[in-house]
C-alpha cells in the first residue's frame, strides 16, 4: 500500500484526495492522509457576501471535512487536524503538530496544497483554524451591521466583489469607499472589464479613489478609525477592510524550493523541483496565479499523472488554461474575461449569482469532482 500525504484541507487538497480514492482501482491500494489545521472546509468564495449579517449561514460555508469521507473504508484514509512544521525530502517525512503534540509521518508521495492567506487578518481566507475563521467572520458581520462608513482597501476581485455586495445591500444607508493604488479597478483585467466594473460601482454609489492607499490608521475616542490616506486626505471610518495581498502558506518548506515570493517552484508536471515524489498544486505553487479557477484543472491533471506514475509510466506536462477572471458585483450583474474576450455581465451573473453554494456539499463529499 502506498502512503500519500496531502497537506491542506481546502479545495485543492480535498478534491485531489477524492479523485485519488476514486481512482484506487487504477492506482492499486493507497492510503490518503490529509493534514489540515481546519476541521471544516471553508468556501471562501462566498466571503464577500458572507461578511454581511443575515446573508449566508455558517452551515453553508463551513462543512466538516471528515463527514465528506465516510463513504470510504477506514484503511483508505486518515484526517489529521494539525499543522505541518517541516519536511525532510530525503527521509520522506513530514513533521506535524496536532492536538496530541508533535509527530512524524512517512510518505511515499507528498502533495502540497496548503493554499494562501491574506496579508491582513480577515475572513476572506482561512485564518489558521476553523474556529478562528468563523469568529472573524462573525466579527465582520457585527462591524458591518453597525458601520455607517466603510472603507475597502484594494480593488482586485475580492475588493470589488466586497464593496459591490455592501453597496447593493445598503445603498445610501452606508457610505462605501474603495481605494486602489492602481489607476483603475481590476488592474490585472483587460481595460474594457475595468471600465465595466467602474461603471457598475458608480451606479451603486461607491466612491472610488485611484492611486490611493491607507498610510496610517488611528483609533478615535468614539471607537472609529481615522484613516490618513497617501494623498494626505483623512477619512473617519467605522470599518476598514483590507483586501490586498496574497501570501503562500509555505513557511514549513525549505527555502531553496520556494521562489522569491514564497511560492513553491514546480515543473510542468507539478513536481517540486528535483523531487520525483513530491507535488504542489493550487495557490501555494508558482505554476499559475493563485486563483480558484485554475485549481480544479490542476487537481484533475495531477491525479492523472499520479495514476501514470503508480502504474510505472511517465507523467505528462500540464498545459495552463486561459487567463481571466469572473466576478459578481452586487446581486444583479458582474463582469469578467477570458484572455482578451470580455464575458457578458448577464452570463457572469447567471454563473455566479449564488456563489456556487449549491455545489459545496458535492465538493466536500467528492460527488462533484
PDB file of N, CA, C and O in Angstrom, residues 160 163-165 167-168 185-186 192-206 208 327-336 343-346 348:
ATOM      1  N   UNK A 160     -13.489  44.418  -5.096  1.00  0.00           N
ATOM      2  CA  UNK A 160     -14.613  44.874  -5.918  1.00  0.00           C
ATOM      3  C   UNK A 160     -15.885  44.094  -5.570  1.00  0.00           C
ATOM      4  O   UNK A 160     -16.971  44.681  -5.459  1.00  0.00           O
ATOM      5  N   UNK A 163     -17.101  45.389  -1.954  1.00  0.00           N
ATOM      6  CA  UNK A 163     -17.752  46.700  -1.952  1.00  0.00           C
ATOM      7  C   UNK A 163     -19.057  46.651  -2.741  1.00  0.00           C
ATOM      8  O   UNK A 163     -20.027  47.349  -2.412  1.00  0.00           O
ATOM      9  N   UNK A 164     -19.100  45.805  -3.775  1.00  0.00           N
ATOM     10  CA  UNK A 164     -20.339  45.652  -4.534  1.00  0.00           C
ATOM     11  C   UNK A 164     -21.451  45.053  -3.693  1.00  0.00           C
ATOM     12  O   UNK A 164     -22.601  45.500  -3.754  1.00  0.00           O
ATOM     13  N   UNK A 165     -21.125  44.040  -2.895  1.00  0.00           N
ATOM     14  CA  UNK A 165     -22.115  43.430  -2.008  1.00  0.00           C
ATOM     15  C   UNK A 165     -22.627  44.444  -0.971  1.00  0.00           C
ATOM     16  O   UNK A 165     -23.826  44.548  -0.707  1.00  0.00           O
ATOM     17  N   UNK A 167     -22.547  47.805  -1.109  1.00  0.00           N
ATOM     18  CA  UNK A 167     -23.297  48.899  -1.721  1.00  0.00           C
ATOM     19  C   UNK A 167     -24.656  48.440  -2.223  1.00  0.00           C
ATOM     20  O   UNK A 167     -25.648  49.174  -2.126  1.00  0.00           O
ATOM     21  N   UNK A 168     -24.732  47.242  -2.746  1.00  0.00           N
ATOM     22  CA  UNK A 168     -26.010  46.737  -3.236  1.00  0.00           C
ATOM     23  C   UNK A 168     -26.998  46.539  -2.087  1.00  0.00           C
ATOM     24  O   UNK A 168     -28.175  46.884  -2.185  1.00  0.00           O
ATOM     25  N   UNK A 185      -9.635  50.069 -11.417  1.00  0.00           N
ATOM     26  CA  UNK A 185     -10.016  48.886 -10.654  1.00  0.00           C
ATOM     27  C   UNK A 185      -9.720  47.658 -11.498  1.00  0.00           C
ATOM     28  O   UNK A 185      -9.649  47.731 -12.727  1.00  0.00           O
ATOM     29  N   UNK A 186      -9.541  46.507 -10.837  1.00  0.00           N
ATOM     30  CA  UNK A 186      -9.227  45.262 -11.545  1.00  0.00           C
ATOM     31  C   UNK A 186      -8.095  45.494 -12.545  1.00  0.00           C
ATOM     32  O   UNK A 186      -8.220  45.220 -13.736  1.00  0.00           O
ATOM     33  N   UNK A 192     -11.385  46.977 -20.853  1.00  0.00           N
ATOM     34  CA  UNK A 192     -12.844  47.079 -21.010  1.00  0.00           C
ATOM     35  C   UNK A 192     -13.578  46.512 -19.793  1.00  0.00           C
ATOM     36  O   UNK A 192     -14.642  47.016 -19.409  1.00  0.00           O
ATOM     37  N   UNK A 193     -13.008  45.488 -19.167  1.00  0.00           N
ATOM     38  CA  UNK A 193     -13.613  44.915 -17.969  1.00  0.00           C
ATOM     39  C   UNK A 193     -13.470  45.878 -16.791  1.00  0.00           C
ATOM     40  O   UNK A 193     -14.393  46.048 -15.987  1.00  0.00           O
ATOM     41  N   UNK A 194     -12.325  46.531 -16.696  1.00  0.00           N
ATOM     42  CA  UNK A 194     -12.143  47.542 -15.658  1.00  0.00           C
ATOM     43  C   UNK A 194     -13.176  48.657 -15.785  1.00  0.00           C
ATOM     44  O   UNK A 194     -13.725  49.129 -14.781  1.00  0.00           O
ATOM     45  N   UNK A 195     -13.429  49.080 -17.003  1.00  0.00           N
ATOM     46  CA  UNK A 195     -14.406  50.154 -17.224  1.00  0.00           C
ATOM     47  C   UNK A 195     -15.807  49.715 -16.834  1.00  0.00           C
ATOM     48  O   UNK A 195     -16.551  50.455 -16.174  1.00  0.00           O
ATOM     49  N   UNK A 196     -16.170  48.489 -17.225  1.00  0.00           N
ATOM     50  CA  UNK A 196     -17.497  47.973 -16.864  1.00  0.00           C
ATOM     51  C   UNK A 196     -17.647  47.927 -15.348  1.00  0.00           C
ATOM     52  O   UNK A 196     -18.664  48.353 -14.794  1.00  0.00           O
ATOM     53  N   UNK A 197     -16.633  47.408 -14.663  1.00  0.00           N
ATOM     54  CA  UNK A 197     -16.682  47.304 -13.202  1.00  0.00           C
ATOM     55  C   UNK A 197     -16.811  48.685 -12.561  1.00  0.00           C
ATOM     56  O   UNK A 197     -17.602  48.881 -11.625  1.00  0.00           O
ATOM     57  N   UNK A 198     -16.046  49.647 -13.059  1.00  0.00           N
ATOM     58  CA  UNK A 198     -16.105  51.005 -12.509  1.00  0.00           C
ATOM     59  C   UNK A 198     -17.491  51.610 -12.701  1.00  0.00           C
ATOM     60  O   UNK A 198     -18.040  52.245 -11.783  1.00  0.00           O
ATOM     61  N   UNK A 199     -18.071  51.417 -13.867  1.00  0.00           N
ATOM     62  CA  UNK A 199     -19.412  51.954 -14.146  1.00  0.00           C
ATOM     63  C   UNK A 199     -20.454  51.336 -13.216  1.00  0.00           C
ATOM     64  O   UNK A 199     -21.344  52.025 -12.714  1.00  0.00           O
ATOM     65  N   UNK A 200     -20.353  50.029 -12.973  1.00  0.00           N
ATOM     66  CA  UNK A 200     -21.303  49.358 -12.073  1.00  0.00           C
ATOM     67  C   UNK A 200     -21.161  49.911 -10.658  1.00  0.00           C
ATOM     68  O   UNK A 200     -22.154  50.206  -9.987  1.00  0.00           O
ATOM     69  N   UNK A 201     -19.922  50.077 -10.198  1.00  0.00           N
ATOM     70  CA  UNK A 201     -19.687  50.589  -8.850  1.00  0.00           C
ATOM     71  C   UNK A 201     -20.235  52.009  -8.690  1.00  0.00           C
ATOM     72  O   UNK A 201     -20.810  52.341  -7.648  1.00  0.00           O
ATOM     73  N   UNK A 202     -20.073  52.823  -9.705  1.00  0.00           N
ATOM     74  CA  UNK A 202     -20.596  54.186  -9.643  1.00  0.00           C
ATOM     75  C   UNK A 202     -22.123  54.181  -9.542  1.00  0.00           C
ATOM     76  O   UNK A 202     -22.709  54.982  -8.810  1.00  0.00           O
ATOM     77  N   UNK A 203     -22.755  53.273 -10.281  1.00  0.00           N
ATOM     78  CA  UNK A 203     -24.219  53.169 -10.199  1.00  0.00           C
ATOM     79  C   UNK A 203     -24.672  52.725  -8.814  1.00  0.00           C
ATOM     80  O   UNK A 203     -25.792  53.021  -8.391  1.00  0.00           O
ATOM     81  N   UNK A 204     -23.799  52.015  -8.123  1.00  0.00           N
ATOM     82  CA  UNK A 204     -24.110  51.561  -6.765  1.00  0.00           C
ATOM     83  C   UNK A 204     -23.706  52.597  -5.704  1.00  0.00           C
ATOM     84  O   UNK A 204     -23.758  52.310  -4.511  1.00  0.00           O
ATOM     85  N   UNK A 205     -23.271  53.775  -6.169  1.00  0.00           N
ATOM     86  CA  UNK A 205     -22.883  54.878  -5.281  1.00  0.00           C
ATOM     87  C   UNK A 205     -21.596  54.608  -4.502  1.00  0.00           C
ATOM     88  O   UNK A 205     -21.392  55.170  -3.422  1.00  0.00           O
ATOM     89  N   UNK A 206     -20.742  53.746  -5.033  1.00  0.00           N
ATOM     90  CA  UNK A 206     -19.444  53.515  -4.413  1.00  0.00           C
ATOM     91  C   UNK A 206     -18.503  54.659  -4.797  1.00  0.00           C
ATOM     92  O   UNK A 206     -18.437  55.058  -5.959  1.00  0.00           O
ATOM     93  N   UNK A 208     -14.937  55.705  -5.544  1.00  0.00           N
ATOM     94  CA  UNK A 208     -13.688  55.049  -5.925  1.00  0.00           C
ATOM     95  C   UNK A 208     -12.569  56.085  -5.983  1.00  0.00           C
ATOM     96  O   UNK A 208     -12.713  57.123  -6.633  1.00  0.00           O
ATOM     97  N   UNK A 327     -16.413  37.875 -11.853  1.00  0.00           N
ATOM     98  CA  UNK A 327     -16.842  38.289 -10.525  1.00  0.00           C
ATOM     99  C   UNK A 327     -18.222  38.921 -10.555  1.00  0.00           C
ATOM    100  O   UNK A 327     -18.622  39.558 -11.522  1.00  0.00           O
ATOM    101  N   UNK A 328     -18.928  38.662  -9.470  1.00  0.00           N
ATOM    102  CA  UNK A 328     -20.235  39.243  -9.239  1.00  0.00           C
ATOM    103  C   UNK A 328     -20.030  40.627  -8.621  1.00  0.00           C
ATOM    104  O   UNK A 328     -19.180  40.804  -7.746  1.00  0.00           O
ATOM    105  N   UNK A 329     -20.786  41.631  -9.095  1.00  0.00           N
ATOM    106  CA  UNK A 329     -20.720  42.967  -8.493  1.00  0.00           C
ATOM    107  C   UNK A 329     -22.141  43.353  -8.108  1.00  0.00           C
ATOM    108  O   UNK A 329     -22.952  43.713  -8.950  1.00  0.00           O
ATOM    109  N   UNK A 330     -22.442  43.230  -6.816  1.00  0.00           N
ATOM    110  CA  UNK A 330     -23.839  43.357  -6.405  1.00  0.00           C
ATOM    111  C   UNK A 330     -24.544  42.040  -6.641  1.00  0.00           C
ATOM    112  O   UNK A 330     -23.924  40.994  -6.752  1.00  0.00           O
ATOM    113  N   UNK A 331     -25.862  42.100  -6.745  1.00  0.00           N
ATOM    114  CA  UNK A 331     -26.631  40.853  -6.897  1.00  0.00           C
ATOM    115  C   UNK A 331     -27.239  40.687  -8.279  1.00  0.00           C
ATOM    116  O   UNK A 331     -27.885  39.676  -8.539  1.00  0.00           O
ATOM    117  N   UNK A 332     -27.040  41.659  -9.156  1.00  0.00           N
ATOM    118  CA  UNK A 332     -27.747  41.590 -10.433  1.00  0.00           C
ATOM    119  C   UNK A 332     -26.841  41.548 -11.654  1.00  0.00           C
ATOM    120  O   UNK A 332     -27.328  41.334 -12.764  1.00  0.00           O
ATOM    121  N   UNK A 333     -25.564  41.756 -11.461  1.00  0.00           N
ATOM    122  CA  UNK A 333     -24.684  41.751 -12.623  1.00  0.00           C
ATOM    123  C   UNK A 333     -23.259  41.444 -12.192  1.00  0.00           C
ATOM    124  O   UNK A 333     -22.979  41.219 -11.015  1.00  0.00           O
ATOM    125  N   UNK A 334     -22.369  41.428 -13.157  1.00  0.00           N
ATOM    126  CA  UNK A 334     -20.971  41.153 -12.902  1.00  0.00           C
ATOM    127  C   UNK A 334     -20.178  41.432 -14.154  1.00  0.00           C
ATOM    128  O   UNK A 334     -20.682  42.017 -15.119  1.00  0.00           O
ATOM    129  N   UNK A 335     -18.956  40.983 -14.177  1.00  0.00           N
ATOM    130  CA  UNK A 335     -18.127  41.153 -15.362  1.00  0.00           C
ATOM    131  C   UNK A 335     -16.985  40.152 -15.303  1.00  0.00           C
ATOM    132  O   UNK A 335     -16.777  39.483 -14.290  1.00  0.00           O
ATOM    133  N   UNK A 336     -16.261  40.053 -16.386  1.00  0.00           N
ATOM    134  CA  UNK A 336     -15.142  39.124 -16.422  1.00  0.00           C
ATOM    135  C   UNK A 336     -14.598  38.987 -17.816  1.00  0.00           C
ATOM    136  O   UNK A 336     -15.096  39.596 -18.777  1.00  0.00           O
ATOM    137  N   UNK A 343     -16.524  38.786 -21.040  1.00  0.00           N
ATOM    138  CA  UNK A 343     -17.702  37.955 -20.805  1.00  0.00           C
ATOM    139  C   UNK A 343     -18.888  38.856 -20.464  1.00  0.00           C
ATOM    140  O   UNK A 343     -18.772  39.737 -19.607  1.00  0.00           O
ATOM    141  N   UNK A 344     -20.035  38.657 -21.116  1.00  0.00           N
ATOM    142  CA  UNK A 344     -21.206  39.484 -20.814  1.00  0.00           C
ATOM    143  C   UNK A 344     -21.592  39.407 -19.334  1.00  0.00           C
ATOM    144  O   UNK A 344     -21.543  38.332 -18.722  1.00  0.00           O
ATOM    145  N   UNK A 345     -21.965  40.547 -18.774  1.00  0.00           N
ATOM    146  CA  UNK A 345     -22.314  40.611 -17.360  1.00  0.00           C
ATOM    147  C   UNK A 345     -23.443  39.675 -16.982  1.00  0.00           C
ATOM    148  O   UNK A 345     -23.438  39.087 -15.891  1.00  0.00           O
ATOM    149  N   UNK A 346     -24.431  39.512 -17.885  1.00  0.00           N
ATOM    150  CA  UNK A 346     -25.565  38.628 -17.599  1.00  0.00           C
ATOM    151  C   UNK A 346     -25.104  37.191 -17.436  1.00  0.00           C
ATOM    152  O   UNK A 346     -25.581  36.469 -16.556  1.00  0.00           O
ATOM    153  N   UNK A 348     -22.047  36.169 -16.494  1.00  0.00           N
ATOM    154  CA  UNK A 348     -21.319  36.071 -15.225  1.00  0.00           C
ATOM    155  C   UNK A 348     -22.305  35.974 -14.066  1.00  0.00           C
ATOM    156  O   UNK A 348     -22.145  35.167 -13.153  1.00  0.00           O
TER     157      UNK A 348
END
